[in-house]
Amino acid sequence: MMMAFYGGLIIGLAAALLLIFNGRIMGISGIAGTFVTLLFNPKARNVQAEEFVWRAFFIVGMILGGVLLAQFTHIFKDAAMVSSNPVLLIAAGLLVGIGTRMGWGCTSGHGICGIARFSGRSVIATVTFIAAGMLAVAVANVLIKSAGGN
Amino acid sequence: MNSTMSRSILALLSGAVFAVGLGVAGMLNPANVRGFLDILGEWKPALMFVMAGAIAVYAIANQMLWRMKKPLLDADWNHLPRPGFDFPMQAKLGAVLFGVGWGMAGFCPGPAIVSLASLNPSVVIFTAAMLAGFYIFAVYERFKHARAR
């Protein structure tokens, strides 16, 4: 559990850097969602060039960090996927993509930054998506059991 | 070095530190995330400790804001969202949809994008669908605004 806490401190540091230096919230669905929106909208992208560029750099940084972890650790080799069923993965990905944009943020933006800023809406959002996630897992477990699988 | 460039490099650094933090925290393993949501099964509390650590550091940074007129590398706060309770029904529904997808695959947006580096086909499929979801919602919003006009 201590590693989880230390990792949390590092995540908090990453978010703090972006806030103190750039005045931006480290919400990944907002960063990547706005990036995708501007990627397919050249007119808006030209008007808001910096809005596009810093998000692109943040995403490149995330992937570079991932490449470092892939090179020097076993983290990805040890990761156990919940499912490799493409239909389930696509449905889950669409729900996460649409849901986080519709819900004004995800685990990082609401769950970390928003709660640390004492934002009531982020507390509501975090409680809601954790409760919905717990319910989804409980229902999925019952379905799997009744189908006789494991 | 102009400040657009310095802000971009800071963003890249922040993204990389975030990725390493997720790795150290065990949050790039969907089984750990799913384990947190599996309260009726073998519950794994790790995600709670991750949030506690991150919130502690960020709360300190947030306190520093009160003493700063502007961010270190920018001229203003870029319309930083104001803390508040406004959260309409549609946004609540969004949080529910997100929670269901998160429970189904054990991925939220941050770990999904960082894990692209693993080139695991399941991650690539999930993340591509998630990015498509971002785009679908953007198209929906643009359509809604066009109709409202």
PDB file of C-alpha atoms in Angstrom:
ATOM      1  CA  MET A   1       0.000   0.000   0.000  1.00  0.00           C
ATOM      2  CA  MET A   2       2.953   2.333   0.585  1.00  0.00           C
ATOM      3  CA  MET A   3       3.881   2.186  -3.122  1.00  0.00           C
ATOM      4  CA  ALA A   4       0.341   3.262  -3.981  1.00  0.00           C
ATOM      5  CA  PHE A   5       0.712   6.232  -1.635  1.00  0.00           C
ATOM      6  CA  TYR A   6       4.168   7.165  -3.020  1.00  0.00           C
ATOM      7  CA  GLY A   7       2.831   6.888  -6.562  1.00  0.00           C
ATOM      8  CA  GLY A   8       0.000   9.166  -5.496  1.00  0.00           C
ATOM      9  CA  LEU A   9       2.516  11.746  -4.236  1.00  0.00           C
ATOM     10  CA  ILE A  10       4.243  11.678  -7.661  1.00  0.00           C
ATOM     11  CA  ILE A  11       0.888  12.071  -9.454  1.00  0.00           C
ATOM     12  CA  GLY A  12       0.093  15.004  -7.153  1.00  0.00           C
ATOM     13  CA  LEU A  13       3.476  16.541  -8.020  1.00  0.00           C
ATOM     14  CA  ALA A  14       2.746  16.243 -11.764  1.00  0.00           C
ATOM     15  CA  ALA A  15      -0.612  17.986 -11.282  1.00  0.00           C
ATOM     16  CA  ALA A  16       0.945  20.644  -9.015  1.00  0.00           C
ATOM     17  CA  LEU A  17       3.617  21.464 -11.633  1.00  0.00           C
ATOM     18  CA  LEU A  18       0.971  22.036 -14.290  1.00  0.00           C
ATOM     19  CA  LEU A  19      -1.061  24.230 -11.920  1.00  0.00           C
ATOM     20  CA  ILE A  20       1.750  26.363 -10.465  1.00  0.00           C
ATOM     21  CA  PHE A  21       3.746  26.855 -13.674  1.00  0.00           C
ATOM     22  CA  ASN A  22       1.027  26.914 -16.362  1.00  0.00           C
ATOM     23  CA  GLY A  23      -2.183  27.652 -14.482  1.00  0.00           C
ATOM     24  CA  ARG A  24      -3.860  24.536 -15.883  1.00  0.00           C
ATOM     25  CA  ILE A  25      -5.829  21.679 -14.344  1.00  0.00           C
ATOM     26  CA  MET A  26      -4.360  18.207 -14.942  1.00  0.00           C
ATOM     27  CA  GLY A  27      -7.572  16.509 -16.032  1.00  0.00           C
ATOM     28  CA  ILE A  28      -6.705  13.858 -18.594  1.00  0.00           C
ATOM     29  CA  SER A  29     -10.154  13.596 -20.215  1.00  0.00           C
ATOM     30  CA  GLY A  30     -10.205  17.393 -20.610  1.00  0.00           C
ATOM     31  CA  ILE A  31      -6.665  17.496 -22.016  1.00  0.00           C
ATOM     32  CA  ALA A  32      -7.064  14.554 -24.406  1.00  0.00           C
ATOM     33  CA  GLY A  33     -10.711  15.370 -25.217  1.00  0.00           C
ATOM     34  CA  THR A  34      -9.933  18.974 -26.190  1.00  0.00           C
ATOM     35  CA  PHE A  35      -6.894  17.728 -28.121  1.00  0.00           C
ATOM     36  CA  VAL A  36      -9.078  15.353 -30.170  1.00  0.00           C
ATOM     37  CA  THR A  37     -11.746  18.044 -30.695  1.00  0.00           C
ATOM     38  CA  LEU A  38      -9.175  20.554 -32.006  1.00  0.00           C
ATOM     39  CA  LEU A  39      -7.359  17.866 -34.035  1.00  0.00           C
ATOM     40  CA  PHE A  40     -10.466  17.443 -36.211  1.00  0.00           C
ATOM     41  CA  ASN A  41     -11.382  21.132 -36.282  1.00  0.00           C
ATOM     42  CA  PRO A  42      -8.603  23.032 -38.126  1.00  0.00           C
ATOM     43  CA  LYS A  43     -10.428  26.370 -37.933  1.00  0.00           C
ATOM     44  CA  ALA A  44     -10.679  26.301 -34.123  1.00  0.00           C
ATOM     45  CA  ARG A  45      -7.164  24.878 -33.913  1.00  0.00           C
ATOM     46  CA  ASN A  46      -5.706  27.865 -35.771  1.00  0.00           C
ATOM     47  CA  VAL A  47      -7.542  30.321 -33.544  1.00  0.00           C
ATOM     48  CA  GLN A  48      -6.465  28.521 -30.344  1.00  0.00           C
ATOM     49  CA  ALA A  49      -3.036  27.231 -31.389  1.00  0.00           C
ATOM     50  CA  GLU A  50      -1.577  27.179 -27.865  1.00  0.00           C
ATOM     51  CA  GLU A  51      -4.651  25.346 -26.503  1.00  0.00           C
ATOM     52  CA  PHE A  52      -3.780  22.570 -28.948  1.00  0.00           C
ATOM     53  CA  VAL A  53       0.011  22.636 -28.605  1.00  0.00           C
ATOM     54  CA  TRP A  54       0.415  22.323 -24.827  1.00  0.00           C
ATOM     55  CA  ARG A  55      -2.079  19.461 -24.730  1.00  0.00           C
ATOM     56  CA  ALA A  56      -0.147  17.685 -27.500  1.00  0.00           C
ATOM     57  CA  PHE A  57       3.054  18.094 -25.469  1.00  0.00           C
ATOM     58  CA  PHE A  58       1.363  16.752 -22.317  1.00  0.00           C
ATOM     59  CA  ILE A  59       0.141  13.668 -24.206  1.00  0.00           C
ATOM     60  CA  VAL A  60       3.586  13.106 -25.733  1.00  0.00           C
ATOM     61  CA  GLY A  61       5.006  13.360 -22.193  1.00  0.00           C
ATOM     62  CA  MET A  62       2.563  10.719 -20.938  1.00  0.00           C
ATOM     63  CA  ILE A  63       3.506   8.338 -23.734  1.00  0.00           C
ATOM     64  CA  LEU A  64       7.245   9.034 -23.240  1.00  0.00           C
ATOM     65  CA  GLY A  65       6.781   8.213 -19.564  1.00  0.00           C
ATOM     66  CA  GLY A  66       5.037   4.997 -20.636  1.00  0.00           C
ATOM     67  CA  VAL A  67       7.922   4.142 -22.985  1.00  0.00           C
ATOM     68  CA  LEU A  68      10.402   4.641 -20.113  1.00  0.00           C
ATOM     69  CA  LEU A  69       8.331   2.312 -17.900  1.00  0.00           C
ATOM     70  CA  ALA A  70       8.152  -0.265 -20.715  1.00  0.00           C
ATOM     71  CA  GLN A  71      11.941  -0.102 -21.187  1.00  0.00           C
ATOM     72  CA  PHE A  72      13.088  -0.220 -17.581  1.00  0.00           C
ATOM     73  CA  THR A  73      10.356  -1.944 -15.561  1.00  0.00           C
ATOM     74  CA  HIS A  74       8.074  -5.002 -15.650  1.00  0.00           C
ATOM     75  CA  ILE A  75       4.969  -2.921 -14.977  1.00  0.00           C
ATOM     76  CA  PHE A  76       3.288  -3.620 -18.318  1.00  0.00           C
ATOM     77  CA  LYS A  77       4.334  -7.294 -18.341  1.00  0.00           C
ATOM     78  CA  ASP A  78       2.755  -7.742 -14.912  1.00  0.00           C
ATOM     79  CA  ALA A  79      -0.464  -5.937 -15.869  1.00  0.00           C
ATOM     80  CA  ALA A  80      -3.491  -8.246 -16.032  1.00  0.00           C
ATOM     81  CA  MET A  81      -6.214  -7.156 -18.466  1.00  0.00           C
ATOM     82  CA  VAL A  82      -9.786  -7.458 -17.210  1.00  0.00           C
ATOM     83  CA  SER A  83     -10.877  -8.686 -20.633  1.00  0.00           C
ATOM     84  CA  SER A  84      -9.507  -9.154 -24.138  1.00  0.00           C
ATOM     85  CA  ASN A  85     -12.963  -9.333 -25.713  1.00  0.00           C
ATOM     86  CA  PRO A  86     -12.915  -6.579 -28.377  1.00  0.00           C
ATOM     87  CA  VAL A  87     -16.684  -5.936 -28.164  1.00  0.00           C
ATOM     88  CA  LEU A  88     -16.464  -5.370 -24.404  1.00  0.00           C
ATOM     89  CA  LEU A  89     -13.329  -3.213 -24.776  1.00  0.00           C
ATOM     90  CA  ILE A  90     -14.928  -1.018 -27.457  1.00  0.00           C
ATOM     91  CA  ALA A  91     -18.136  -0.602 -25.435  1.00  0.00           C
ATOM     92  CA  ALA A  92     -16.142   0.260 -22.292  1.00  0.00           C
ATOM     93  CA  GLY A  93     -13.898   2.689 -24.202  1.00  0.00           C
ATOM     94  CA  LEU A  94     -16.886   4.507 -25.715  1.00  0.00           C
ATOM     95  CA  LEU A  95     -18.560   4.762 -22.292  1.00  0.00           C
ATOM     96  CA  VAL A  96     -15.386   6.169 -20.716  1.00  0.00           C
ATOM     97  CA  GLY A  97     -14.812   8.604 -23.613  1.00  0.00           C
ATOM     98  CA  ILE A  98     -18.381   9.929 -23.827  1.00  0.00           C
ATOM     99  CA  GLY A  99     -19.006   9.707 -20.064  1.00  0.00           C
ATOM    100  CA  THR A 100     -15.924  11.679 -18.983  1.00  0.00           C
ATOM    101  CA  ARG A 101     -16.645  14.493 -21.461  1.00  0.00           C
ATOM    102  CA  MET A 102     -20.324  14.599 -20.519  1.00  0.00           C
ATOM    103  CA  GLY A 103     -19.394  14.459 -16.817  1.00  0.00           C
ATOM    104  CA  TRP A 104     -16.857  17.324 -17.005  1.00  0.00           C
ATOM    105  CA  GLY A 105     -13.883  15.178 -15.994  1.00  0.00           C
ATOM    106  CA  CYS A 106     -12.428  11.876 -14.872  1.00  0.00           C
ATOM    107  CA  THR A 107     -10.383  10.361 -12.049  1.00  0.00           C
ATOM    108  CA  SER A 108      -7.552  12.907 -12.327  1.00  0.00           C
ATOM    109  CA  GLY A 109      -9.528  16.122 -12.878  1.00  0.00           C
ATOM    110  CA  HIS A 110     -12.405  15.434 -10.454  1.00  0.00           C
ATOM    111  CA  GLY A 111     -10.953  12.720  -8.204  1.00  0.00           C
ATOM    112  CA  ILE A 112      -7.630  14.448  -7.496  1.00  0.00           C
ATOM    113  CA  CYS A 113      -7.550  18.109  -8.581  1.00  0.00           C
ATOM    114  CA  GLY A 114     -11.210  18.916  -7.929  1.00  0.00           C
ATOM    115  CA  ILE A 115     -11.399  17.241  -4.523  1.00  0.00           C
ATOM    116  CA  ALA A 116      -8.101  18.871  -3.432  1.00  0.00           C
ATOM    117  CA  ARG A 117      -9.591  22.246  -4.424  1.00  0.00           C
ATOM    118  CA  PHE A 118     -12.695  21.511  -2.325  1.00  0.00           C
ATOM    119  CA  SER A 119     -14.944  21.631  -5.378  1.00  0.00           C
ATOM    120  CA  GLY A 120     -18.370  20.250  -4.499  1.00  0.00           C
ATOM    121  CA  ARG A 121     -19.156  19.144  -8.038  1.00  0.00           C
ATOM    122  CA  SER A 122     -15.958  17.068  -8.122  1.00  0.00           C
ATOM    123  CA  VAL A 123     -16.934  15.319  -4.892  1.00  0.00           C
ATOM    124  CA  ILE A 124     -20.369  14.544  -6.394  1.00  0.00           C
ATOM    125  CA  ALA A 125     -18.751  13.339  -9.636  1.00  0.00           C
ATOM    126  CA  THR A 126     -16.168  11.142  -7.881  1.00  0.00           C
ATOM    127  CA  VAL A 127     -18.713   9.506  -5.581  1.00  0.00           C
ATOM    128  CA  THR A 128     -20.968   8.937  -8.615  1.00  0.00           C
ATOM    129  CA  PHE A 129     -18.414   7.302 -10.903  1.00  0.00           C
ATOM    130  CA  ILE A 130     -16.931   5.157  -8.127  1.00  0.00           C
ATOM    131  CA  ALA A 131     -20.426   3.968  -7.114  1.00  0.00           C
ATOM    132  CA  ALA A 132     -21.351   3.284 -10.755  1.00  0.00           C
ATOM    133  CA  GLY A 133     -18.069   1.393 -11.242  1.00  0.00           C
ATOM    134  CA  MET A 134     -18.675  -0.727  -8.131  1.00  0.00           C
ATOM    135  CA  LEU A 135     -22.194  -1.520  -9.300  1.00  0.00           C
ATOM    136  CA  ALA A 136     -20.970  -2.431 -12.799  1.00  0.00           C
ATOM    137  CA  VAL A 137     -18.330  -4.794 -11.384  1.00  0.00           C
ATOM    138  CA  ALA A 138     -20.859  -6.420  -9.015  1.00  0.00           C
ATOM    139  CA  VAL A 139     -23.365  -6.951 -11.856  1.00  0.00           C
ATOM    140  CA  ALA A 140     -20.634  -8.268 -14.168  1.00  0.00           C
ATOM    141  CA  ASN A 141     -19.528 -10.769 -11.510  1.00  0.00           C
ATOM    142  CA  VAL A 142     -23.105 -12.069 -11.105  1.00  0.00           C
ATOM    143  CA  LEU A 143     -23.498 -12.390 -14.896  1.00  0.00           C
ATOM    144  CA  ILE A 144     -20.206 -14.292 -15.172  1.00  0.00           C
ATOM    145  CA  LYS A 145     -21.154 -16.603 -12.317  1.00  0.00           C
ATOM    146  CA  SER A 146     -24.619 -17.338 -13.730  1.00  0.00           C
ATOM    147  CA  ALA A 147     -23.037 -18.062 -17.138  1.00  0.00           C
ATOM    148  CA  GLY A 148     -20.862 -20.639 -15.409  1.00  0.00           C
ATOM    149  CA  GLY A 149     -17.585 -19.001 -16.413  1.00  0.00           C
ATOM    150  CA  ASN A 150     -14.878 -17.531 -14.258  1.00  0.00           C
TER     151      ASN A 150
ATOM    152  CA  MET B   1      13.226  30.702 -24.970  1.00  0.00           C
ATOM    153  CA  ASN B   2       9.738  32.080 -25.533  1.00  0.00           C
ATOM    154  CA  SER B   3       7.184  31.213 -22.915  1.00  0.00           C
ATOM    155  CA  THR B   4       4.870  29.235 -25.213  1.00  0.00           C
ATOM    156  CA  MET B   5       7.782  26.856 -25.662  1.00  0.00           C
ATOM    157  CA  SER B   6       8.613  26.788 -21.944  1.00  0.00           C
ATOM    158  CA  ARG B   7       4.938  26.096 -21.081  1.00  0.00           C
ATOM    159  CA  SER B   8       4.873  23.257 -23.617  1.00  0.00           C
ATOM    160  CA  ILE B   9       8.032  21.688 -22.202  1.00  0.00           C
ATOM    161  CA  LEU B  10       6.604  21.990 -18.680  1.00  0.00           C
ATOM    162  CA  ALA B  11       3.452  20.227 -19.928  1.00  0.00           C
ATOM    163  CA  LEU B  12       5.580  17.424 -21.414  1.00  0.00           C
ATOM    164  CA  LEU B  13       7.465  17.067 -18.113  1.00  0.00           C
ATOM    165  CA  SER B  14       4.194  17.001 -16.151  1.00  0.00           C
ATOM    166  CA  GLY B  15       2.803  14.303 -18.466  1.00  0.00           C
ATOM    167  CA  ALA B  16       5.920  12.152 -18.044  1.00  0.00           C
ATOM    168  CA  VAL B  17       5.956  12.556 -14.224  1.00  0.00           C
ATOM    169  CA  PHE B  18       2.243  11.656 -14.183  1.00  0.00           C
ATOM    170  CA  ALA B  19       2.954   8.461 -16.176  1.00  0.00           C
ATOM    171  CA  VAL B  20       5.750   7.409 -13.801  1.00  0.00           C
ATOM    172  CA  GLY B  21       3.490   8.141 -10.805  1.00  0.00           C
ATOM    173  CA  LEU B  22       0.752   5.933 -12.248  1.00  0.00           C
ATOM    174  CA  GLY B  23       3.321   3.172 -12.756  1.00  0.00           C
ATOM    175  CA  VAL B  24       4.733   3.402  -9.219  1.00  0.00           C
ATOM    176  CA  ALA B  25       1.183   3.460  -7.820  1.00  0.00           C
ATOM    177  CA  GLY B  26       0.267   0.221  -9.624  1.00  0.00           C
ATOM    178  CA  MET B  27      -2.511   2.017 -11.503  1.00  0.00           C
ATOM    179  CA  LEU B  28      -1.300   0.799 -14.926  1.00  0.00           C
ATOM    180  CA  ASN B  29      -2.525  -2.642 -13.913  1.00  0.00           C
ATOM    181  CA  PRO B  30      -6.280  -2.805 -14.656  1.00  0.00           C
ATOM    182  CA  ALA B  31      -6.615  -5.691 -12.184  1.00  0.00           C
ATOM    183  CA  ASN B  32      -5.687  -3.294  -9.335  1.00  0.00           C
ATOM    184  CA  VAL B  33      -8.256  -0.716 -10.459  1.00  0.00           C
ATOM    185  CA  ARG B  34     -10.947  -3.325 -10.972  1.00  0.00           C
ATOM    186  CA  GLY B  35      -9.998  -4.741  -7.549  1.00  0.00           C
ATOM    187  CA  PHE B  36     -10.820  -1.393  -5.921  1.00  0.00           C
ATOM    188  CA  LEU B  37     -14.275  -1.420  -7.518  1.00  0.00           C
ATOM    189  CA  ASP B  38     -14.886  -5.073  -6.562  1.00  0.00           C
ATOM    190  CA  ILE B  39     -16.167  -4.415  -3.017  1.00  0.00           C
ATOM    191  CA  LEU B  40     -18.126  -7.694  -2.875  1.00  0.00           C
ATOM    192  CA  GLY B  41     -15.094  -9.714  -3.985  1.00  0.00           C
ATOM    193  CA  GLU B  42     -11.425  -9.513  -3.061  1.00  0.00           C
ATOM    194  CA  TRP B  43     -11.308  -5.755  -2.399  1.00  0.00           C
ATOM    195  CA  LYS B  44      -8.027  -3.927  -3.179  1.00  0.00           C
ATOM    196  CA  PRO B  45      -7.853  -0.523  -1.470  1.00  0.00           C
ATOM    197  CA  ALA B  46      -4.719   0.721  -3.358  1.00  0.00           C
ATOM    198  CA  LEU B  47      -6.576   3.349  -5.414  1.00  0.00           C
ATOM    199  CA  MET B  48      -7.691   5.043  -2.192  1.00  0.00           C
ATOM    200  CA  PHE B  49      -4.067   5.451  -1.084  1.00  0.00           C
ATOM    201  CA  VAL B  50      -3.127   6.825  -4.518  1.00  0.00           C
ATOM    202  CA  MET B  51      -5.859   9.445  -4.270  1.00  0.00           C
ATOM    203  CA  ALA B  52      -4.874  10.325  -0.687  1.00  0.00           C
ATOM    204  CA  GLY B  53      -1.234  10.940  -1.684  1.00  0.00           C
ATOM    205  CA  ALA B  54      -2.109  12.927  -4.794  1.00  0.00           C
ATOM    206  CA  ILE B  55      -4.766  15.036  -3.061  1.00  0.00           C
ATOM    207  CA  ALA B  56      -2.359  15.841  -0.191  1.00  0.00           C
ATOM    208  CA  VAL B  57       0.309  17.217  -2.548  1.00  0.00           C
ATOM    209  CA  TYR B  58      -2.193  19.027  -4.752  1.00  0.00           C
ATOM    210  CA  ALA B  59      -3.972  20.653  -1.814  1.00  0.00           C
ATOM    211  CA  ILE B  60      -0.647  22.246  -0.796  1.00  0.00           C
ATOM    212  CA  ALA B  61      -0.098  23.499  -4.371  1.00  0.00           C
ATOM    213  CA  ASN B  62      -3.627  24.879  -4.368  1.00  0.00           C
ATOM    214  CA  GLN B  63      -2.900  26.802  -1.150  1.00  0.00           C
ATOM    215  CA  MET B  64       0.114  28.388  -2.865  1.00  0.00           C
ATOM    216  CA  LEU B  65      -2.208  29.856  -5.515  1.00  0.00           C
ATOM    217  CA  TRP B  66      -3.581  32.358  -3.024  1.00  0.00           C
ATOM    218  CA  ARG B  67      -0.148  33.964  -2.744  1.00  0.00           C
ATOM    219  CA  MET B  68       0.473  34.078  -6.477  1.00  0.00           C
ATOM    220  CA  LYS B  69      -0.811  36.774  -8.825  1.00  0.00           C
ATOM    221  CA  LYS B  70      -0.242  34.543 -11.871  1.00  0.00           C
ATOM    222  CA  PRO B  71       1.260  31.155 -12.760  1.00  0.00           C
ATOM    223  CA  LEU B  72       5.068  31.099 -13.010  1.00  0.00           C
ATOM    224  CA  LEU B  73       5.100  30.737 -16.804  1.00  0.00           C
ATOM    225  CA  ASP B  74       1.890  32.451 -17.903  1.00  0.00           C
ATOM    226  CA  ALA B  75       0.244  35.873 -17.714  1.00  0.00           C
ATOM    227  CA  ASP B  76      -3.028  34.689 -16.128  1.00  0.00           C
ATOM    228  CA  TRP B  77      -4.849  31.648 -14.738  1.00  0.00           C
ATOM    229  CA  ASN B  78      -6.409  30.584 -18.058  1.00  0.00           C
ATOM    230  CA  HIS B  79     -10.002  30.609 -16.742  1.00  0.00           C
ATOM    231  CA  LEU B  80      -9.195  28.044 -14.063  1.00  0.00           C
ATOM    232  CA  PRO B  81     -12.527  26.409 -13.167  1.00  0.00           C
ATOM    233  CA  ARG B  82     -13.994  27.845  -9.967  1.00  0.00           C
ATOM    234  CA  PRO B  83     -14.748  25.290  -7.273  1.00  0.00           C
ATOM    235  CA  GLY B  84     -18.527  24.984  -6.941  1.00  0.00           C
ATOM    236  CA  PHE B  85     -21.523  22.721  -6.609  1.00  0.00           C
ATOM    237  CA  ASP B  86     -23.111  23.246 -10.040  1.00  0.00           C
ATOM    238  CA  PHE B  87     -23.343  19.811 -11.625  1.00  0.00           C
ATOM    239  CA  PRO B  88     -26.400  19.371 -13.865  1.00  0.00           C
ATOM    240  CA  MET B  89     -28.251  16.112 -14.470  1.00  0.00           C
ATOM    241  CA  GLN B  90     -26.526  15.495 -17.800  1.00  0.00           C
ATOM    242  CA  ALA B  91     -23.102  15.722 -16.131  1.00  0.00           C
ATOM    243  CA  LYS B  92     -24.214  13.277 -13.419  1.00  0.00           C
ATOM    244  CA  LEU B  93     -25.355  10.881 -16.143  1.00  0.00           C
ATOM    245  CA  GLY B  94     -21.912  11.292 -17.740  1.00  0.00           C
ATOM    246  CA  ALA B  95     -20.223  10.319 -14.460  1.00  0.00           C
ATOM    247  CA  VAL B  96     -22.431   7.200 -14.304  1.00  0.00           C
ATOM    248  CA  LEU B  97     -21.555   6.185 -17.888  1.00  0.00           C
ATOM    249  CA  PHE B  98     -17.867   6.736 -17.145  1.00  0.00           C
ATOM    250  CA  GLY B  99     -18.067   4.636 -13.978  1.00  0.00           C
ATOM    251  CA  VAL B 100     -19.688   1.728 -15.822  1.00  0.00           C
ATOM    252  CA  GLY B 101     -17.019   1.743 -18.582  1.00  0.00           C
ATOM    253  CA  TRP B 102     -14.269   2.104 -15.964  1.00  0.00           C
ATOM    254  CA  GLY B 103     -15.564  -0.936 -14.082  1.00  0.00           C
ATOM    255  CA  MET B 104     -15.928  -2.979 -17.281  1.00  0.00           C
ATOM    256  CA  ALA B 105     -12.310  -2.578 -18.432  1.00  0.00           C
ATOM    257  CA  GLY B 106     -10.399  -1.269 -15.401  1.00  0.00           C
ATOM    258  CA  PHE B 107      -9.127   1.725 -17.380  1.00  0.00           C
ATOM    259  CA  CYS B 108      -9.756   5.443 -16.967  1.00  0.00           C
ATOM    260  CA  PRO B 109      -8.321   7.990 -19.459  1.00  0.00           C
ATOM    261  CA  GLY B 110      -4.851   8.548 -17.886  1.00  0.00           C
ATOM    262  CA  PRO B 111      -3.727   4.923 -17.558  1.00  0.00           C
ATOM    263  CA  ALA B 112      -5.308   4.091 -20.945  1.00  0.00           C
ATOM    264  CA  ILE B 113      -3.163   6.657 -22.787  1.00  0.00           C
ATOM    265  CA  VAL B 114       0.048   5.888 -20.846  1.00  0.00           C
ATOM    266  CA  SER B 115      -0.467   2.145 -21.427  1.00  0.00           C
ATOM    267  CA  LEU B 116      -0.437   2.667 -25.204  1.00  0.00           C
ATOM    268  CA  ALA B 117       3.348   2.380 -24.746  1.00  0.00           C
ATOM    269  CA  SER B 118       2.858  -1.316 -23.905  1.00  0.00           C
ATOM    270  CA  LEU B 119       1.420  -1.922 -27.422  1.00  0.00           C
ATOM    271  CA  ASN B 120      -0.953  -4.423 -25.796  1.00  0.00           C
ATOM    272  CA  PRO B 121      -3.792  -4.972 -28.331  1.00  0.00           C
ATOM    273  CA  SER B 122      -6.495  -4.762 -25.632  1.00  0.00           C
ATOM    274  CA  VAL B 123      -5.168  -1.363 -24.535  1.00  0.00           C
ATOM    275  CA  VAL B 124      -4.992  -0.117 -28.122  1.00  0.00           C
ATOM    276  CA  ILE B 125      -8.611  -1.172 -28.802  1.00  0.00           C
ATOM    277  CA  PHE B 126      -9.907   0.367 -25.561  1.00  0.00           C
ATOM    278  CA  THR B 127      -8.019   3.635 -26.003  1.00  0.00           C
ATOM    279  CA  ALA B 128      -9.023   4.011 -29.664  1.00  0.00           C
ATOM    280  CA  ALA B 129     -12.685   3.583 -28.648  1.00  0.00           C
ATOM    281  CA  MET B 130     -12.213   6.102 -25.815  1.00  0.00           C
ATOM    282  CA  LEU B 131     -10.744   8.702 -28.196  1.00  0.00           C
ATOM    283  CA  ALA B 132     -13.647   8.011 -30.561  1.00  0.00           C
ATOM    284  CA  GLY B 133     -15.965   8.633 -27.590  1.00  0.00           C
ATOM    285  CA  PHE B 134     -14.313  12.026 -27.000  1.00  0.00           C
ATOM    286  CA  TYR B 135     -14.892  12.885 -30.648  1.00  0.00           C
ATOM    287  CA  ILE B 136     -18.500  11.639 -30.689  1.00  0.00           C
ATOM    288  CA  PHE B 137     -19.302  13.892 -27.733  1.00  0.00           C
ATOM    289  CA  ALA B 138     -17.569  16.861 -29.406  1.00  0.00           C
ATOM    290  CA  VAL B 139     -19.689  16.336 -32.550  1.00  0.00           C
ATOM    291  CA  TYR B 140     -22.842  16.058 -30.414  1.00  0.00           C
ATOM    292  CA  GLU B 141     -22.007  19.329 -28.633  1.00  0.00           C
ATOM    293  CA  ARG B 142     -21.338  21.147 -31.897  1.00  0.00           C
ATOM    294  CA  PHE B 143     -24.632  19.857 -33.321  1.00  0.00           C
ATOM    295  CA  LYS B 144     -26.505  20.968 -30.208  1.00  0.00           C
ATOM    296  CA  HIS B 145     -24.997  24.455 -30.325  1.00  0.00           C
ATOM    297  CA  ALA B 146     -25.707  24.792 -34.044  1.00  0.00           C
ATOM    298  CA  ARG B 147     -29.357  23.903 -33.415  1.00  0.00           C
ATOM    299  CA  ALA B 148     -29.666  26.293 -30.499  1.00  0.00           C
ATOM    300  CA  ARG B 149     -28.555  29.185 -32.702  1.00  0.00           C
TER     301      ARG B 149
END
